[in-house]
Coordinates of C-alpha atoms in Angstrom, one line a residue:
Chain A
M29 CA 187.6 177.8 125.2
I30 CA 188.5 175.2 127.8
K31 CA 189.1 172.0 125.9
L32 CA 188.1 169.0 128.0
E33 CA 189.5 165.7 126.6
D34 CA 187.5 163.3 128.8
V35 CA 186.3 162.8 132.3
C36 CA 189.0 161.1 134.3
Y37 CA 188.0 160.6 137.9
V38 CA 185.5 161.2 140.7
R39 CA 186.5 162.0 144.3
L40 CA 184.0 161.2 147.0
G41 CA 184.2 162.0 150.7
T42 CA 182.9 159.3 153.1
A43 CA 182.8 158.8 156.8
D44 CA 183.2 155.0 156.4
L45 CA 186.0 153.9 154.1
E46 CA 185.5 150.3 155.0
M47 CA 181.9 150.3 153.8
A48 CA 182.9 152.2 150.7
E49 CA 185.5 149.6 149.9
A50 CA 183.1 146.7 150.5
F51 CA 180.7 148.3 148.0
A52 CA 183.2 149.4 145.4
T53 CA 184.8 146.0 145.2
G54 CA 182.0 143.5 146.2
V55 CA 179.1 145.2 144.5
L56 CA 180.4 147.6 141.9
G57 CA 183.3 145.4 141.0
L58 CA 186.2 147.9 140.9
Q59 CA 189.8 147.0 141.7
V60 CA 191.7 148.5 144.6
A61 CA 194.7 150.3 143.2
E62 CA 195.9 151.7 146.5
R63 CA 195.0 152.3 150.1
S64 CA 196.8 155.2 151.7
R65 CA 196.2 157.3 154.8
G66 CA 192.6 158.1 154.6
A67 CA 192.1 157.4 150.9
L68 CA 191.0 154.5 148.7
Y69 CA 192.0 154.5 145.1
L70 CA 190.0 152.3 142.7
R71 CA 190.5 151.3 139.1
S72 CA 187.9 150.6 136.4
D73 CA 190.1 150.6 133.2
D74 CA 193.7 151.2 132.2
R75 CA 193.9 154.4 134.2
A76 CA 195.7 154.3 137.5
H77 CA 192.5 155.3 139.3
T78 CA 189.1 156.6 138.3
L79 CA 187.4 156.7 141.7
C80 CA 188.9 157.9 145.0
Y81 CA 187.1 157.7 148.3
S82 CA 188.6 159.8 151.0
L83 CA 187.8 160.0 154.7
G84 CA 185.7 163.1 155.1
D85 CA 182.4 164.9 154.5
P86 CA 180.2 163.0 151.9
N87 CA 179.2 166.4 150.6
E88 CA 182.7 166.8 149.4
Q89 CA 182.6 165.5 145.8
A90 CA 184.7 166.4 142.8
V91 CA 184.8 165.4 139.2
G92 CA 188.1 165.5 137.3
F93 CA 188.4 166.3 133.6
E94 CA 191.5 165.7 131.6
I95 CA 192.9 168.6 129.6
G96 CA 195.7 168.6 127.1
D97 CA 198.8 170.1 128.8
E98 CA 200.0 172.6 131.4
A99 CA 199.8 175.6 129.0
S100 CA 196.1 174.8 128.4
L101 CA 195.7 174.5 132.2
Q102 CA 197.0 178.0 132.7
E103 CA 194.8 179.4 129.9
A104 CA 191.8 177.7 131.6
A105 CA 192.7 179.2 134.9
A106 CA 192.8 182.7 133.3
T107 CA 189.5 182.1 131.5
L108 CA 187.8 181.0 134.7
E109 CA 189.1 183.9 136.7
R110 CA 188.0 186.4 134.1
L111 CA 184.5 184.9 134.5
N112 CA 184.8 185.4 138.3
H113 CA 185.2 181.7 139.2
R114 CA 187.5 181.3 142.2
V115 CA 190.3 179.1 140.9
I116 CA 192.4 176.9 143.2
L117 CA 195.8 176.0 141.9
G118 CA 196.7 172.5 143.0
T119 CA 199.9 172.0 144.8
R120 CA 202.4 169.3 143.8
E121 CA 201.3 167.2 146.8
E122 CA 197.6 167.6 146.0
A123 CA 198.4 166.6 142.4
G124 CA 200.2 163.6 143.7
K125 CA 197.1 162.6 145.6
R126 CA 195.2 162.8 142.2
K127 CA 197.9 160.7 140.5
A128 CA 198.3 163.6 138.0
K129 CA 201.0 166.0 136.9
A130 CA 199.0 169.2 137.7
F131 CA 195.5 170.4 138.3
I132 CA 193.2 173.3 139.1
A133 CA 189.9 173.3 140.9
F134 CA 186.9 175.5 140.7
D135 CA 183.1 175.4 141.1
D136 CA 180.7 175.3 138.1
P137 CA 177.9 177.8 138.2
T138 CA 175.7 175.4 140.3
G139 CA 178.5 174.8 142.7
N140 CA 179.8 171.4 141.7
R141 CA 183.5 171.1 142.4
I142 CA 185.3 170.5 139.1
E143 CA 189.0 169.7 138.7
L144 CA 190.9 170.1 135.5
V145 CA 193.7 167.6 135.3
V146 CA 196.9 167.3 133.3
R147 CA 198.5 163.9 132.6
P148 CA 196.5 161.7 134.9
E149 CA 198.4 158.4 135.3
R150 CA 197.7 155.2 133.4
S151 CA 198.8 151.8 134.7
G152 CA 200.7 149.2 132.8
K153 CA 199.0 146.5 134.8
R154 CA 195.7 145.6 133.3
Y155 CA 192.5 146.2 135.2
F156 CA 191.1 143.0 136.8
P157 CA 187.6 143.5 138.4
T158 CA 187.1 142.2 141.9
R159 CA 184.0 140.4 140.7
D160 CA 182.9 139.4 137.2
C161 CA 180.9 142.6 136.5
G162 CA 182.1 143.2 133.0
I163 CA 183.2 146.8 133.6
T164 CA 185.2 148.3 130.7
G165 CA 185.7 151.7 132.2
F166 CA 184.5 154.8 134.0
S167 CA 182.6 156.8 131.3
H168 CA 180.4 159.7 132.4
V169 CA 178.7 161.7 135.2
G170 CA 175.4 163.2 135.8
L171 CA 175.7 166.6 137.6
N172 CA 173.1 168.4 139.6
S173 CA 172.1 171.7 138.2
T174 CA 170.1 174.5 139.8
D175 CA 169.7 176.0 136.3
P176 CA 170.3 173.7 133.4
V177 CA 170.0 176.4 130.8
R178 CA 172.7 178.6 132.5
D179 CA 174.9 175.5 133.2
E180 CA 174.5 174.3 129.6
A181 CA 175.9 177.6 128.4
F182 CA 178.8 177.3 130.8
W183 CA 179.8 173.8 129.6
T184 CA 179.2 174.6 125.9
Q185 CA 180.5 178.1 125.7
V186 CA 183.3 178.3 128.3
C187 CA 184.2 174.7 127.8
N188 CA 184.1 172.6 124.6
A189 CA 181.0 170.5 125.4
R190 CA 178.4 169.9 122.7
V191 CA 174.8 169.0 123.3
S192 CA 174.0 165.5 121.8
D193 CA 170.4 165.4 122.9
R194 CA 168.0 167.0 125.3
I195 CA 165.2 165.5 127.4
G196 CA 163.1 168.5 128.5
D197 CA 165.7 170.9 129.6
I198 CA 168.3 168.2 130.5
P199 CA 171.2 168.4 128.1
L200 CA 173.3 165.3 127.5
M201 CA 176.7 166.7 126.4
R202 CA 179.7 165.2 124.8
V203 CA 183.4 166.3 124.9
N204 CA 184.5 163.7 122.5
A205 CA 182.8 161.1 120.2
I206 CA 180.9 159.4 123.0
H207 CA 177.3 160.4 123.1
H208 CA 177.6 162.1 126.5
T209 CA 180.2 162.6 129.2
I210 CA 178.2 165.1 131.2
A211 CA 174.4 165.1 131.8
L212 CA 172.9 168.1 133.7
V213 CA 170.0 167.2 135.9
R214 CA 167.8 169.8 137.5
A215 CA 168.1 169.6 141.3
P216 CA 167.9 172.1 144.3
K217 CA 171.6 171.9 145.2
P218 CA 174.9 170.8 143.8
G219 CA 176.0 167.2 143.8
L220 CA 176.8 164.2 141.7
Q221 CA 173.5 162.9 140.2
H222 CA 175.2 159.6 139.1
I223 CA 178.5 158.0 138.2
N224 CA 178.5 155.8 135.1
H225 CA 180.7 152.8 134.3
Q226 CA 180.4 151.0 131.0
V227 CA 180.1 147.2 130.9
A228 CA 180.8 144.9 128.0
S229 CA 177.3 143.6 127.2
S230 CA 173.6 143.8 128.0
D231 CA 174.2 140.4 129.7
D232 CA 176.4 142.1 132.2
V233 CA 173.7 144.7 132.9
M234 CA 171.1 141.9 133.5
R235 CA 173.5 139.7 135.6
S236 CA 174.2 142.7 137.8
Y237 CA 170.5 143.4 138.1
Y238 CA 169.9 140.0 139.7
L239 CA 173.1 139.9 141.7
L240 CA 172.4 143.4 143.2
S241 CA 168.8 142.5 143.9
E242 CA 170.0 139.4 145.8
K243 CA 172.4 141.6 147.8
Q244 CA 169.6 144.0 148.5
V245 CA 171.3 146.9 146.9
P246 CA 168.6 149.5 146.1
I247 CA 167.9 149.5 142.4
V248 CA 166.7 152.9 141.6
F249 CA 166.1 152.7 137.8
G250 CA 166.2 149.8 135.3
P251 CA 167.1 147.5 133.8
G252 CA 166.2 149.8 131.0
R253 CA 167.3 151.4 127.7
H254 CA 167.8 155.1 127.0
P255 CA 166.2 156.1 123.7
T256 CA 168.7 159.0 123.6
S257 CA 172.0 157.2 123.7
G258 CA 170.7 153.7 123.0
A259 CA 172.4 152.4 126.1
R260 CA 171.0 149.6 128.2
F261 CA 171.3 150.7 131.8
L262 CA 170.9 149.9 135.5
Y263 CA 171.0 152.6 138.3
F264 CA 171.6 151.7 141.9
K265 CA 172.5 153.3 145.2
G266 CA 175.9 153.1 146.8
P267 CA 177.3 154.4 150.1
D268 CA 176.2 157.9 151.2
G269 CA 173.3 157.7 148.7
V270 CA 175.5 158.2 145.7
V271 CA 173.9 156.7 142.6
F272 CA 176.0 154.5 140.2
E273 CA 175.1 153.3 136.7
Y274 CA 176.2 150.4 134.6
S275 CA 175.5 150.9 130.9
V276 CA 176.4 149.4 127.6
G277 CA 176.0 150.4 124.0
V278 CA 176.3 154.2 124.2
D279 CA 176.2 155.7 120.7
E280 CA 179.2 157.4 119.3
I281 CA 178.9 160.6 117.2
D282 CA 181.5 160.3 114.5
D283 CA 180.5 163.2 112.3
E284 CA 180.3 166.4 114.2
S285 CA 179.0 168.3 111.2
K286 CA 176.0 166.1 110.7
H287 CA 174.8 165.8 114.3
R288 CA 171.9 167.9 115.4
P289 CA 170.7 167.5 119.0
R290 CA 167.3 165.9 119.2
Q291 CA 164.7 167.1 121.6
F292 CA 162.8 164.4 123.7
G293 CA 159.8 165.3 125.7
F294 CA 160.0 165.3 129.5
E295 CA 158.3 162.0 130.1
P296 CA 159.2 158.5 131.3
T297 CA 159.5 157.0 127.8
S298 CA 162.3 159.5 127.1
F299 CA 164.3 158.0 129.9
C300 CA 163.5 154.4 129.2
M301 CA 162.1 152.9 126.0
W302 CA 161.4 149.6 127.7
G303 CA 159.0 150.9 130.3
A304 CA 161.1 151.0 133.5
K305 CA 160.1 153.7 135.9
P306 CA 162.6 155.4 138.3
S307 CA 162.1 154.6 142.0
G308 CA 164.2 156.4 144.5
L309 CA 166.1 158.2 141.9
A310 CA 165.4 161.9 141.9
L311 CA 164.6 162.7 138.3
P312 CA 164.2 166.4 137.8
N313 CA 161.0 168.3 137.5
A314 CA 160.3 169.7 134.1
A315 CA 161.4 173.3 133.6
K316 CA 159.0 175.6 135.3
D317 CA 159.4 178.4 132.8
Chain B
M25 CA 174.0 117.5 106.8
T26 CA 172.2 116.3 109.9
V27 CA 169.6 119.0 109.9
A28 CA 168.0 118.0 106.7
S29 CA 167.5 114.5 107.8
S30 CA 164.5 115.6 110.0
P31 CA 161.2 115.2 108.2
L32 CA 160.0 118.2 110.2
A33 CA 160.1 121.7 108.9
G34 CA 159.0 123.6 112.1
L35 CA 156.4 124.3 114.7
A36 CA 153.0 124.9 113.1
Y37 CA 150.3 125.2 115.8
A38 CA 149.2 124.4 119.3
R39 CA 145.6 123.3 120.0
I40 CA 144.7 124.2 123.6
A41 CA 141.8 123.1 125.8
A42 CA 140.5 126.2 127.5
S43 CA 138.0 126.5 130.3
D44 CA 136.9 129.8 128.8
P45 CA 138.1 130.0 125.2
Q46 CA 137.0 133.6 124.8
E47 CA 139.1 134.7 127.8
S48 CA 142.1 132.7 126.6
A49 CA 141.8 134.2 123.1
R50 CA 141.5 137.7 124.6
F51 CA 144.7 137.2 126.6
A52 CA 146.5 135.8 123.6
E53 CA 145.4 138.7 121.5
Q54 CA 145.5 141.7 123.9
I55 CA 148.3 140.7 126.2
V56 CA 150.6 138.4 124.1
G57 CA 150.0 140.4 121.0
L58 CA 148.9 137.7 118.6
M59 CA 146.4 138.2 115.7
R60 CA 142.8 137.0 115.8
A61 CA 142.1 134.7 112.9
G62 CA 138.5 133.8 113.3
E63 CA 136.1 131.4 115.0
S64 CA 134.4 128.3 113.8
G65 CA 132.8 125.2 115.3
G66 CA 133.6 126.4 118.9
E67 CA 137.3 126.9 118.0
I68 CA 138.9 130.3 118.3
A69 CA 142.0 130.6 116.2
L70 CA 144.9 133.1 116.4
R71 CA 147.8 133.7 114.1
V72 CA 151.5 134.1 115.1
D73 CA 153.0 134.3 111.6
D74 CA 152.0 133.8 108.0
R75 CA 150.1 130.6 108.8
S76 CA 146.3 130.9 108.9
R77 CA 145.9 129.3 112.3
S78 CA 148.6 128.7 114.9
L79 CA 147.0 128.9 118.3
I80 CA 143.6 127.3 118.7
F81 CA 141.4 127.4 121.8
A82 CA 138.3 125.3 122.4
A83 CA 136.5 124.0 125.4
A84 CA 136.3 120.4 124.4
I85 CA 139.4 119.4 122.5
E86 CA 142.4 117.3 123.3
P87 CA 145.4 119.5 123.4
S88 CA 147.9 118.8 120.7
L89 CA 151.1 120.2 119.3
G90 CA 151.3 120.5 115.5
L91 CA 154.5 120.3 113.6
E92 CA 154.8 120.9 109.9
A93 CA 156.2 118.1 107.8
W94 CA 158.8 118.8 105.1
D95 CA 156.3 117.6 102.5
E96 CA 153.6 114.9 102.1
A97 CA 156.2 112.2 101.4
A98 CA 157.7 112.9 104.8
L99 CA 154.5 111.8 106.4
D100 CA 154.9 108.2 105.1
G101 CA 158.5 107.9 106.5
S102 CA 157.4 109.4 109.8
L103 CA 154.5 107.0 110.0
S104 CA 156.6 103.9 109.5
R105 CA 159.4 105.1 111.8
L106 CA 157.1 105.9 114.7
A107 CA 155.1 102.7 114.3
K108 CA 158.3 100.7 114.1
A109 CA 159.5 102.3 117.3
G110 CA 156.2 101.2 118.9
F111 CA 154.4 104.6 119.2
S112 CA 150.7 105.1 118.6
V113 CA 150.4 106.8 115.2
R114 CA 147.8 106.9 112.5
R115 CA 146.8 108.9 109.4
A116 CA 144.2 111.6 110.1
S117 CA 140.9 111.4 108.4
S118 CA 140.2 114.1 105.8
G119 CA 137.9 115.8 108.4
E120 CA 140.6 115.7 111.0
S121 CA 143.1 117.2 108.5
R122 CA 140.6 119.9 107.6
T123 CA 140.2 120.8 111.3
R124 CA 144.0 121.1 111.4
N125 CA 144.0 123.3 108.3
A126 CA 146.3 120.9 106.5
Q127 CA 146.2 118.8 103.4
A128 CA 147.2 115.6 105.3
A129 CA 148.2 114.8 108.8
L130 CA 149.5 112.1 111.1
L131 CA 148.1 111.9 114.6
A132 CA 150.7 110.5 117.0
R133 CA 151.3 110.2 120.7
D134 CA 154.7 110.5 122.5
A135 CA 155.6 108.1 125.4
T136 CA 154.1 110.5 127.9
G137 CA 150.8 110.5 126.0
N138 CA 151.0 114.1 124.5
A139 CA 149.2 114.3 121.2
I140 CA 151.6 115.3 118.5
D141 CA 150.3 116.1 115.0
I142 CA 152.5 116.1 112.0
V143 CA 150.8 118.1 109.2
A144 CA 151.6 118.5 105.5
R145 CA 150.9 121.8 103.8
P146 CA 149.2 123.7 106.6
E147 CA 147.5 126.7 105.1
R148 CA 149.2 130.1 104.9
S149 CA 147.5 133.5 104.6
G150 CA 148.3 136.0 102.0
R151 CA 147.5 138.8 104.4
R152 CA 150.6 139.6 106.5
F153 CA 150.6 139.0 110.3
Y154 CA 149.8 142.1 112.3
G155 CA 149.7 141.6 116.0
A156 CA 147.1 143.2 118.2
R157 CA 149.8 145.1 120.0
D158 CA 153.4 146.1 119.4
A159 CA 154.9 143.0 121.1
G160 CA 157.2 142.2 118.2
V161 CA 156.0 138.6 117.8
Q162 CA 157.4 137.0 114.7
G163 CA 156.3 133.4 115.1
F164 CA 156.8 130.3 117.3
S165 CA 160.2 130.0 118.8
S166 CA 160.0 126.9 121.0
V167 CA 157.5 124.9 122.9
G168 CA 158.0 123.2 126.2
L169 CA 156.3 119.8 126.8
R170 CA 155.7 118.0 130.1
S171 CA 157.1 114.5 130.1
T172 CA 156.6 111.6 132.5
D173 CA 158.9 109.5 130.5
I174 CA 161.9 111.4 129.2
E175 CA 163.7 108.3 127.7
G176 CA 160.6 107.3 125.9
D177 CA 159.9 110.8 124.6
L178 CA 163.4 111.2 123.5
R179 CA 163.0 108.0 121.4
F180 CA 159.8 109.4 120.0
W181 CA 161.4 112.7 118.8
R182 CA 164.5 110.9 117.6
A183 CA 162.3 108.7 115.4
L184 CA 161.2 112.0 113.9
G185 CA 164.8 113.0 113.2
A186 CA 165.0 115.4 116.1
E187 CA 168.4 115.7 117.8
A188 CA 169.2 116.5 121.4
A189 CA 171.1 119.8 121.5
D190 CA 171.7 119.9 125.2
F191 CA 170.5 118.5 128.5
V192 CA 170.0 120.3 131.8
G193 CA 169.5 117.5 134.3
E194 CA 166.9 115.5 132.5
I195 CA 165.5 118.4 130.6
A196 CA 166.1 117.8 126.9
Y197 CA 166.4 120.5 124.3
L198 CA 165.6 119.1 120.8
A199 CA 166.6 120.5 117.5
I200 CA 164.7 119.9 114.3
D201 CA 166.1 122.7 112.1
A202 CA 168.9 125.2 112.2
A203 CA 167.8 126.6 115.6
H204 CA 169.3 125.3 118.9
H205 CA 166.0 123.8 119.8
R206 CA 162.3 124.0 118.9
I207 CA 161.0 121.5 121.5
A208 CA 162.0 121.2 125.2
I209 CA 160.9 118.3 127.2
H210 CA 160.7 118.7 130.9
P211 CA 160.3 116.1 133.6
S212 CA 156.9 116.4 135.1
K213 CA 154.2 114.5 137.0
G214 CA 151.8 115.1 134.2
K215 CA 151.4 115.7 130.5
G216 CA 150.5 118.6 128.3
P217 CA 152.1 121.8 127.0
L218 CA 154.5 123.5 129.5
Y219 CA 155.0 126.7 127.6
L220 CA 154.5 128.3 124.2
G221 CA 157.4 130.4 123.2
F222 CA 157.1 133.2 120.7
E223 CA 160.0 134.7 118.8
V224 CA 160.3 138.5 119.2
G225 CA 162.6 141.0 117.6
G226 CA 165.3 141.1 120.3
L227 CA 166.3 142.1 123.8
D228 CA 164.3 145.3 123.4
D229 CA 161.1 143.4 122.8
V230 CA 161.7 140.9 125.6
M231 CA 162.3 143.8 128.0
R232 CA 159.4 145.9 126.7
G233 CA 157.2 142.8 127.2
H234 CA 158.5 142.3 130.7
Y235 CA 157.5 145.9 131.7
F236 CA 154.2 145.7 129.9
L237 CA 153.3 142.5 131.8
A238 CA 154.6 143.8 135.1
E239 CA 152.5 146.9 134.8
R240 CA 149.4 144.8 134.3
Q241 CA 150.3 142.6 137.2
I242 CA 150.6 139.5 135.1
K243 CA 152.5 136.8 136.9
I244 CA 156.0 136.4 135.5
V245 CA 157.1 132.9 136.2
Q246 CA 160.7 133.1 134.9
G247 CA 162.9 135.9 133.7
P248 CA 163.8 138.2 132.1
G249 CA 166.6 135.7 131.7
R250 CA 168.9 134.1 129.2
E251 CA 169.4 130.3 128.7
P252 CA 173.1 129.4 128.8
T253 CA 172.3 126.4 126.6
S254 CA 170.4 128.0 123.7
Q255 CA 171.5 131.6 124.4
Q256 CA 168.0 132.8 124.0
M257 CA 166.7 135.6 126.1
F258 CA 163.3 135.1 127.5
V259 CA 160.5 136.2 129.8
R260 CA 157.9 133.6 130.7
F261 CA 154.5 134.5 132.1
L262 CA 151.2 133.0 133.1
G263 CA 148.1 133.0 131.0
P264 CA 144.6 131.6 131.7
D265 CA 144.4 128.0 132.8
G266 CA 148.0 128.1 134.0
L267 CA 149.3 128.1 130.4
V268 CA 152.8 129.6 130.3
Y269 CA 153.6 131.9 127.4
A270 CA 157.1 133.2 126.6
Y271 CA 158.7 135.9 124.6
A272 CA 162.1 134.8 123.3
A273 CA 164.9 136.2 121.2
G274 CA 168.5 135.5 120.2
M275 CA 168.5 131.7 120.1
A276 CA 171.8 130.3 118.9
R277 CA 171.9 128.6 115.5
R278 CA 173.3 125.2 115.1
G279 CA 176.6 125.2 113.3
D280 CA 177.3 123.1 110.2
R281 CA 179.3 120.6 112.1
P282 CA 177.4 118.2 114.3
R283 CA 178.3 118.3 118.0
S284 CA 177.3 116.0 120.8
P285 CA 174.7 117.3 123.3
R286 CA 176.2 119.0 126.3
Q287 CA 175.1 118.0 129.8
F288 CA 174.5 120.8 132.3
A289 CA 173.7 120.2 136.0
L290 CA 170.1 120.8 137.1
R291 CA 170.9 124.1 138.8
A292 CA 169.4 127.6 138.5
E293 CA 172.5 128.8 136.7
S294 CA 172.1 126.2 134.0
L295 CA 168.6 127.6 133.3
C296 CA 169.5 131.3 133.5
D297 CA 172.8 132.9 133.0
W298 CA 171.6 136.3 134.3
G299 CA 170.4 135.0 137.6
S300 CA 166.6 134.8 137.4
R301 CA 164.8 132.1 139.3
A302 CA 161.6 130.3 138.1
E303 CA 158.6 130.8 140.4
G304 CA 155.4 128.9 140.6
V305 CA 156.1 126.4 137.8
P306 CA 158.1 123.6 139.2
E307 CA 159.1 122.1 135.8
L308 CA 160.8 125.4 134.9
A309 CA 162.8 125.4 138.1
A310 CA 165.9 123.5 139.2
L311 CA 164.6 121.8 142.3
N312 CA 165.4 118.3 143.4
E313 CA 168.4 117.4 141.3
G314 CA 167.7 114.3 139.2
A315 CA 164.3 113.7 140.7
L316 CA 161.0 113.8 138.8
I317 CA 159.2 116.9 139.9

């Protein structure tokens, strides 16, 4: 069992680092932690970085999950190899680029690049957003899945994820008390379906809705409220078509023994209880089987 | 305590002149989510809370705003204070009181000329309020009035014990109970009601309302937004005859300690913290600073 503690960063390739920085700071509101040859490190909370843009192919995306220690990392590598995943052992230099002690990389069954990370760095200096966006931290990711049932089994049986709720065949999965850290969304190919940052209040969600509309940032879903997690949300498009989300008020599941995943129908009101409709955000088709 | 010094207990009703009372009532019921309360003498009444009649449409009436007096004795004090301040005010006849569903009433006029009724013991209904749709309406929240004479209208409301909570430019938010405000007076070229605000359950209801209206292509004139002054979240939308309705939630309560009214500049950000802009209703917008619109 690979015990994921939390999601810790996203790495995105981009052909235009300048545009990525303008978006990440001026729109999203992250803080630049560091610019180094061909890479831009951004902060959203007390971690040294939670988003890294690097010069390269926008199809090169990776999500990092923190795991307990190096012994667990070795066990994880062995588990994955036994299951015929090709495991890449990160070099010291590559770990340095991730501001972590050590890491391994592999592809999940859909082909999403996943990195398991030991001791990702925190920063003593507090996070100060570039604009007054209210971000309190990087929180979860939506991952494309060519087969949500198969991938749910991977995340819940090979790893320690637990299903909190399902909408149709989309599982929302937690690795700690937070309602979900990973959402699997049916799609024809691998990719990051969205990247979530939590904000302090629903006021922040609404303020960003108007600010982003003014800046003509494509709003793809919301403002709305998920009936599953209870979070108020706003989804919008960043560089290279990557979708970001602000949300607030995600439920926490304190008592593991008492929680049973709820099933929601695959319909618009399961995604937004207020009545917002997605536009330009690929929501999956319902399971065909 | 300053709050109790007001002889007013709250908003009771609005009587609205409608070009097509049936259509106005249909909108109030089916779209706004109020409850039909009956029809008599050409007047169609709707309920918004436990009062028997709170929104009345008729073709040939003078629009008026009804406030509930604390008790019948409060009518006498209000009568003498308004008269002394030079405002037009008289006791309603028993027929006029009956029309207003009250035991007794004062019929007054603010400096602008808006008819303001102060009623004692407006009738309540034992049957609970059940809106025509799940809009979450709980009652009146606040009412906006057009004013051609802000100073004069302030004197009128102060004679009734109301207190200015805040100003945005010349817009005045007036408190009569523990809520930040129940009446807002907005500079205008004319008179009459500017908006009728209804309290709903919270942000969820405001936003559900927003999407419900947008789907039906009902013109949203302001919001969803949040007033930095009162903290209330709102969405304001256009009904028949240009009457603006609002859903509102989360209005700040006044503290125990009196505070002086705060002055905000007449700018969009003083009217909405989130960044919404009013459209199509000049009195709701921050246009020419300081000028009458």
